Structures are given as structure tokens and as C-alpha cells.
mmCIF file of C-alpha atoms in Angstrom:
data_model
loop_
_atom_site.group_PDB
_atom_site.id
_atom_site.type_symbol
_atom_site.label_atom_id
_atom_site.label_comp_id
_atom_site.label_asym_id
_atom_site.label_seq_id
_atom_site.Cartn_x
_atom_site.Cartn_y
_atom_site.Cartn_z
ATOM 1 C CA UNK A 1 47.774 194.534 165.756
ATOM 2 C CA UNK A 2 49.853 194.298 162.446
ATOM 3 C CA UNK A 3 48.854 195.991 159.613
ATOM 4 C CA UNK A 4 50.401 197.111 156.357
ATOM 5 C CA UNK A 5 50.276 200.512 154.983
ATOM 6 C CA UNK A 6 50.304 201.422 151.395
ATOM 7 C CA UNK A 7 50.232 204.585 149.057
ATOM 8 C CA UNK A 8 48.769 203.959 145.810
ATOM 9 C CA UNK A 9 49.375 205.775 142.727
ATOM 10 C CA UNK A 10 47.028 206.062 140.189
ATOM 11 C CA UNK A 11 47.749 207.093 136.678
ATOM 12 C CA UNK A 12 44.178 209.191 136.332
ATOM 13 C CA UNK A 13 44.842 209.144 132.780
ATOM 14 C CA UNK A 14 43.160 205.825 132.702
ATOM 15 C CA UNK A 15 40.401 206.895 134.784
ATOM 16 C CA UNK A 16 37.129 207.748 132.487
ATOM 17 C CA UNK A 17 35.400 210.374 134.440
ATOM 18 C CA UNK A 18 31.849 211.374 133.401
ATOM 19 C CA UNK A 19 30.135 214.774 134.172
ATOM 20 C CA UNK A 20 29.073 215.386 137.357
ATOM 21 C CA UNK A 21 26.650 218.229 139.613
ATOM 22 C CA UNK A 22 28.049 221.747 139.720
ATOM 23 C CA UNK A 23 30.569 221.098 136.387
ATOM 24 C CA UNK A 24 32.455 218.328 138.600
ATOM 25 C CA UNK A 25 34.496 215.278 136.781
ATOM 26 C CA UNK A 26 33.322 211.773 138.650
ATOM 27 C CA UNK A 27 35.021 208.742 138.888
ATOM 28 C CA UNK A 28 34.499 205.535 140.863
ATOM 29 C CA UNK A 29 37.232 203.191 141.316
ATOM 30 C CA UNK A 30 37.055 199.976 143.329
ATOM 31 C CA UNK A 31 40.162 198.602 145.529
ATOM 32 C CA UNK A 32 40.943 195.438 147.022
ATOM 33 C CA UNK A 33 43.982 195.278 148.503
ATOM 34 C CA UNK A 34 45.397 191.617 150.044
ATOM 35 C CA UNK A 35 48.424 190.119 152.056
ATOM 36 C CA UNK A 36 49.757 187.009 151.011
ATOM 37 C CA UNK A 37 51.834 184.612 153.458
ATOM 38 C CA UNK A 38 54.967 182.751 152.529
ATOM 39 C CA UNK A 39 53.099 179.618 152.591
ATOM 40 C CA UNK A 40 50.714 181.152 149.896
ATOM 41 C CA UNK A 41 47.717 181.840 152.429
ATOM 42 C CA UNK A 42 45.517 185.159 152.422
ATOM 43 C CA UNK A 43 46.175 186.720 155.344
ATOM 44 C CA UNK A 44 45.190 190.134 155.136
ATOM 45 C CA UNK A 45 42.614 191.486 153.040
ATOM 46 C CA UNK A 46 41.328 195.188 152.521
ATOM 47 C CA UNK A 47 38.423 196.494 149.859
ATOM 48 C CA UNK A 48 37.374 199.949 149.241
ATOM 49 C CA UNK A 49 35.564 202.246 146.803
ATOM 50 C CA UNK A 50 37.100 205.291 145.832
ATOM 51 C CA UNK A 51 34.950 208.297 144.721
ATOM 52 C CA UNK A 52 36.133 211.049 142.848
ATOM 53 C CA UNK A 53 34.572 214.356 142.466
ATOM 54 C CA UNK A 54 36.832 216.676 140.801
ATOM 55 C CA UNK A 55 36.731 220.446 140.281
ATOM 56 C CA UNK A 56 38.370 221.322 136.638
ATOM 57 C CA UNK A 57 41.664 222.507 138.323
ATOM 58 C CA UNK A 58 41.996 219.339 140.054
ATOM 59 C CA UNK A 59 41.387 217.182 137.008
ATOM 60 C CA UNK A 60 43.965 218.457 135.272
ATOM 61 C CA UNK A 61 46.275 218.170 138.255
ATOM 62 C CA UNK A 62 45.386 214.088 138.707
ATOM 63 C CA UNK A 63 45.696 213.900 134.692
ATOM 64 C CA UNK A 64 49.165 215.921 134.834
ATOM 65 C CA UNK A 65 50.569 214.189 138.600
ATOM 66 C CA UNK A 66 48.421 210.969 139.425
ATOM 67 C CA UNK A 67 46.399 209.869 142.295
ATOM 68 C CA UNK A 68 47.824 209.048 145.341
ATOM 69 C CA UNK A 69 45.752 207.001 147.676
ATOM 70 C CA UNK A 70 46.928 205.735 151.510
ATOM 71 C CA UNK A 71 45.499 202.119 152.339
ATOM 72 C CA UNK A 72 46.153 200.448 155.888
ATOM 73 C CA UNK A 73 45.347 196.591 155.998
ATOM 74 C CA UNK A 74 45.274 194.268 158.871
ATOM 75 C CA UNK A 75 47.577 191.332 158.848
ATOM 76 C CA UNK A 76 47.477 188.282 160.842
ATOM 77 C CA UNK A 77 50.536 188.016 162.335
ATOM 78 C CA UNK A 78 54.360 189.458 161.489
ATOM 79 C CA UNK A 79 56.165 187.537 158.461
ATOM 80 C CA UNK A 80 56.770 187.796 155.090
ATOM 81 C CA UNK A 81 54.091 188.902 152.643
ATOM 82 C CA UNK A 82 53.844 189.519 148.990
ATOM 83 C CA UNK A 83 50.938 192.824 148.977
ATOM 84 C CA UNK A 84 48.773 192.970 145.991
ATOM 85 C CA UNK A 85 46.523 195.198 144.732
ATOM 86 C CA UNK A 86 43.799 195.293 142.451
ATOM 87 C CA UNK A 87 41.710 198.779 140.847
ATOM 88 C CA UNK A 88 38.671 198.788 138.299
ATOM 89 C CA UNK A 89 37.155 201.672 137.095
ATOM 90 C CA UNK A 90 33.693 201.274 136.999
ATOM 91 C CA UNK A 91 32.529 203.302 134.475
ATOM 92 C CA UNK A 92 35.044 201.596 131.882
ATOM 93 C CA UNK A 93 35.847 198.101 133.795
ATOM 94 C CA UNK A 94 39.895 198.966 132.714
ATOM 95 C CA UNK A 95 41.543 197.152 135.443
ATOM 96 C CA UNK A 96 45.364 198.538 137.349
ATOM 97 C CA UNK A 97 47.410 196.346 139.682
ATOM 98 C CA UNK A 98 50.753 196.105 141.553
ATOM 99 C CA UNK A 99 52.429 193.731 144.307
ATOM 100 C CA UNK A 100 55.406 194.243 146.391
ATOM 101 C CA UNK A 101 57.399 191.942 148.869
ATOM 102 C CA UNK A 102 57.902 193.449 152.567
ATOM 103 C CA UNK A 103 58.365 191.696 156.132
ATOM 104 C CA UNK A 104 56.470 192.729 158.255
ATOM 105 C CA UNK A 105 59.352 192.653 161.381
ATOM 106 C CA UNK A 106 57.967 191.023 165.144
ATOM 107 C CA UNK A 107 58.335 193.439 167.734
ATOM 108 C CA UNK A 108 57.626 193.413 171.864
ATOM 109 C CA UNK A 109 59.014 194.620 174.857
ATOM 110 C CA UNK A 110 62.721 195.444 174.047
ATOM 111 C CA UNK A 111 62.437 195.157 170.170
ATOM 112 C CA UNK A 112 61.561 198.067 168.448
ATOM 113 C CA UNK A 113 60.770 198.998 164.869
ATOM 114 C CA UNK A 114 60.466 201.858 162.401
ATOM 115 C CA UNK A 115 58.239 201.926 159.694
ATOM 116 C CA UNK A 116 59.467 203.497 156.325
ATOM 117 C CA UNK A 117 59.811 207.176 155.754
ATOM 118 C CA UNK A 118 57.321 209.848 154.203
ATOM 119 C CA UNK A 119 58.946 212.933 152.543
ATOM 120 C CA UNK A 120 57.565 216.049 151.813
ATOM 121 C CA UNK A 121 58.100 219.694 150.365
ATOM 122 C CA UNK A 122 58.474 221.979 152.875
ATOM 123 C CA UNK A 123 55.105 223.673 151.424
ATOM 124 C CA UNK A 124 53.288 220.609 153.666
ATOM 125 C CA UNK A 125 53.179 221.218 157.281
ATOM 126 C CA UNK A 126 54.751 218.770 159.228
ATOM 127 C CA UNK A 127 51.001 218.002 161.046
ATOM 128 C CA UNK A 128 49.558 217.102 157.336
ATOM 129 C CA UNK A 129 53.132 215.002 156.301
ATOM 130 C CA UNK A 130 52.009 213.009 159.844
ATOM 131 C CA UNK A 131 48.006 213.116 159.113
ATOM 132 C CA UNK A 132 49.534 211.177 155.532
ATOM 133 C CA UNK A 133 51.993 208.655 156.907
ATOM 134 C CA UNK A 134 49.334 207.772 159.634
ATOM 135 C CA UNK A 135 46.028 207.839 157.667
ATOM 136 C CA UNK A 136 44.639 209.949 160.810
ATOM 137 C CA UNK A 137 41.153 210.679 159.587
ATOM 138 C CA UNK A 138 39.120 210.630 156.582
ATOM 139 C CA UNK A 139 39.560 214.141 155.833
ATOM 140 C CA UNK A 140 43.375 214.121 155.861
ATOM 141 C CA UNK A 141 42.659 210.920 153.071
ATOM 142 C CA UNK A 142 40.901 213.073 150.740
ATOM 143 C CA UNK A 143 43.237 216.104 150.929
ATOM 144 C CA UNK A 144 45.985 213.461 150.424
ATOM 145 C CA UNK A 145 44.382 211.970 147.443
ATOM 146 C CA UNK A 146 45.204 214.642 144.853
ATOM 147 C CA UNK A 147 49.222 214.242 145.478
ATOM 148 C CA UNK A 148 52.363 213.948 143.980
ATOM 149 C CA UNK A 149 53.551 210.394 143.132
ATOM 150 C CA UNK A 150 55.865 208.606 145.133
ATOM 151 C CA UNK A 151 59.142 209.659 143.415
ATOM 152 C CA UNK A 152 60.219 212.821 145.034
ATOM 153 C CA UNK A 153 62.955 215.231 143.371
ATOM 154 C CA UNK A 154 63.933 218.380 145.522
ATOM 155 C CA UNK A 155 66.019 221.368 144.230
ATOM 156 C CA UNK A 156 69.101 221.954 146.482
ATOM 157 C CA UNK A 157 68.282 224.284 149.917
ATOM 158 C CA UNK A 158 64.653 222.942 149.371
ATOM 159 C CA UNK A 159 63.173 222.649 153.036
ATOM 160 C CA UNK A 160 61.517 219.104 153.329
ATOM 161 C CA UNK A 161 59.325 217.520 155.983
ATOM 162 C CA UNK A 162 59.304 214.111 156.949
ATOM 163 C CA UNK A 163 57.356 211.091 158.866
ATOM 164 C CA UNK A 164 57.666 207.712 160.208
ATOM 165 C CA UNK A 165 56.159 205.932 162.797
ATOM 166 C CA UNK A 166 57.847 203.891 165.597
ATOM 167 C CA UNK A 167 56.664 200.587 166.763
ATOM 168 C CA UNK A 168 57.389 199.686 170.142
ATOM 169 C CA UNK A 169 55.647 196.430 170.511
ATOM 170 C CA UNK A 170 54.094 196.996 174.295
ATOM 171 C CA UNK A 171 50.685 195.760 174.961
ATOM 172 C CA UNK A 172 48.027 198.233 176.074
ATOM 173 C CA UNK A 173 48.260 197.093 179.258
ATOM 174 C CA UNK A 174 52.048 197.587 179.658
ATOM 175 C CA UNK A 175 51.897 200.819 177.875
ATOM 176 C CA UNK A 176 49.564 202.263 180.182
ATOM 177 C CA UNK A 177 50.981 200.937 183.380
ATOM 178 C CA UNK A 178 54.491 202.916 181.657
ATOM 179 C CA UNK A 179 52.344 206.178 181.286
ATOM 180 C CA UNK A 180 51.040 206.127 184.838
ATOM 181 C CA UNK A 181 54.568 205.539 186.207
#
């Protein structure tokens, strides 16, 4: 089906974090995440809560670089959507949000489409960079939740990884008749 996928950043120097087991910082943050039509209609929604547990090193690296978080939301059908986004912090009820306009394009048999483009230091392995863009597993989420923010700056001869995702539009059906040809 359609979906939208989104990475977040969080300034986590709005986050209160309170003292946690084994001299951890804890946060809780709750997400919702929804897909508005051109005709004004909800037609994707998404809702999460986000759990921190931070070691001291990796508190000061959300404080000092941010929180990056990868949703992926369900949409009805292709079209254009405004995307919105909503965060409270639990502990402190501060509340975050952003929107952005994208089109979500219609694809099938003979149209194609490419999603947008994930770039990484060379440092990340191009299996991790992937694991990101694609939201693979749980695990890959929560190594990918202590990132770097969106806007990347490379020094020149920097190796760099990248990841996208192409959308063919064939139905299961027709995609596995294709493999078994």
C-alpha cells in the first residue's frame, strides 16, 4: 500500500529527562503523526511512544546533535498531502511540531517511482544506511535514534553511502508470477 516515511528530529534540549536504573537519563515522548488530503480529510494517521534510556555519553550526544527518529505511516491512496506531526514530553507536557507538503506519486505496471535519498558518512555501512531509509526492524530504529540531523555537510574526498527505495507499482500477484518466470 502507500505509506509515507518520515525522519524526525528532535532538539533533546527540550526533552526533561529524569534519573533512571543503572545512572541512565529517561525520557518519554509521545508521537502522532497524520496525513492530510487536499480536500482537508485525515487520511493517514500514525501514534507512537518513544522511550528513551540514555547512557551519560549518549545524553550529551542527543543534547549536542538531536534525535533523529524514522516514522512510516499508511496512506489511503496516492495524492497530495500536507504531513503533520505532533511530540509531548511527558514528564514536562512541552509540546514540538512540524508539517510538510509531498505527493505521494501513483505508480503500476509501467510507472515507476523513487523515493527520496538517504545520505550517509562513509563510517555507516551501506546495510545500516538501508536498515535507516527502510525502517527494517526495531533494532535498526533504536540504533538510528541517536543520529545526526538531517542537514549533512561532508569534507571533500569524504566517502558517503547512500539509499533510496524504488517503487515499481506491481501487485503481489504480478510480482511473483515475474519472479517465477
Amino acid at each position: 500500500g502507500n505509506y509515507v516515511r518520515s525522519l524526525l528530529f528532535i532538539d533533546a534540549a527540550d526533552v526533561q529527562f529524569a534519573a533512571g536504573a543503572e545512572g541512565r537519563h529517561e525520557a518519554s515522548l509521545d508521537i502522532i503523526q497524520l496525513a492530510v488530503g487536499d480536500n482537508g480529510m485525515v487520511l493517514g494517521d500514525w501514534s507512537r511512544t518513544l522511550t528513551l534510556s540514555l547512557t551519560n555519553d549518549q545524553l550529551r550526544d542527543a543534547r549536542a546533535r538531536g534525535i533523529v527518529y524514522s516514522t512510516r505511516m499508511m496512506v489511503k491512496k496516492p495524492g497530495a498531502y500536507q504531513v503533520r506531526v505532533g511530540i509531548r514530553d511527558t514528564r514536562s507536557a512541552a509540546l514540538g511540531s512540524a508539517s510538510h507538503f509531498l505527493e505521494i506519486p501513483k505508480v503500476g505496471v509501467g510507472r515507476l517511482a523513487v523515493s527520496g535519498v538517504l545520505v550517509r558518512d562513509g563510517g555507516t555501512s551501506p546495510a545500516d544506511a538501508r536498515s535507516a531509509a527502510t525502517g527494517a526492524d526495531d533494532a535498526s530504529a533504536a540504533r538510528e535514534t541517536l543520529g545526526e540531523p538531517s542537514l549533512r555537510i561532508f569534507q571533500r574526498g569524504t566517502d558517503v553511502v547512500f539509499a533510496y527505495e524504488i517503487y515499481d507499482g506491481l501487485d503481489a500477484d504480478t510480482a511473483a508470477h515475474l519472479e517465477m518466470s
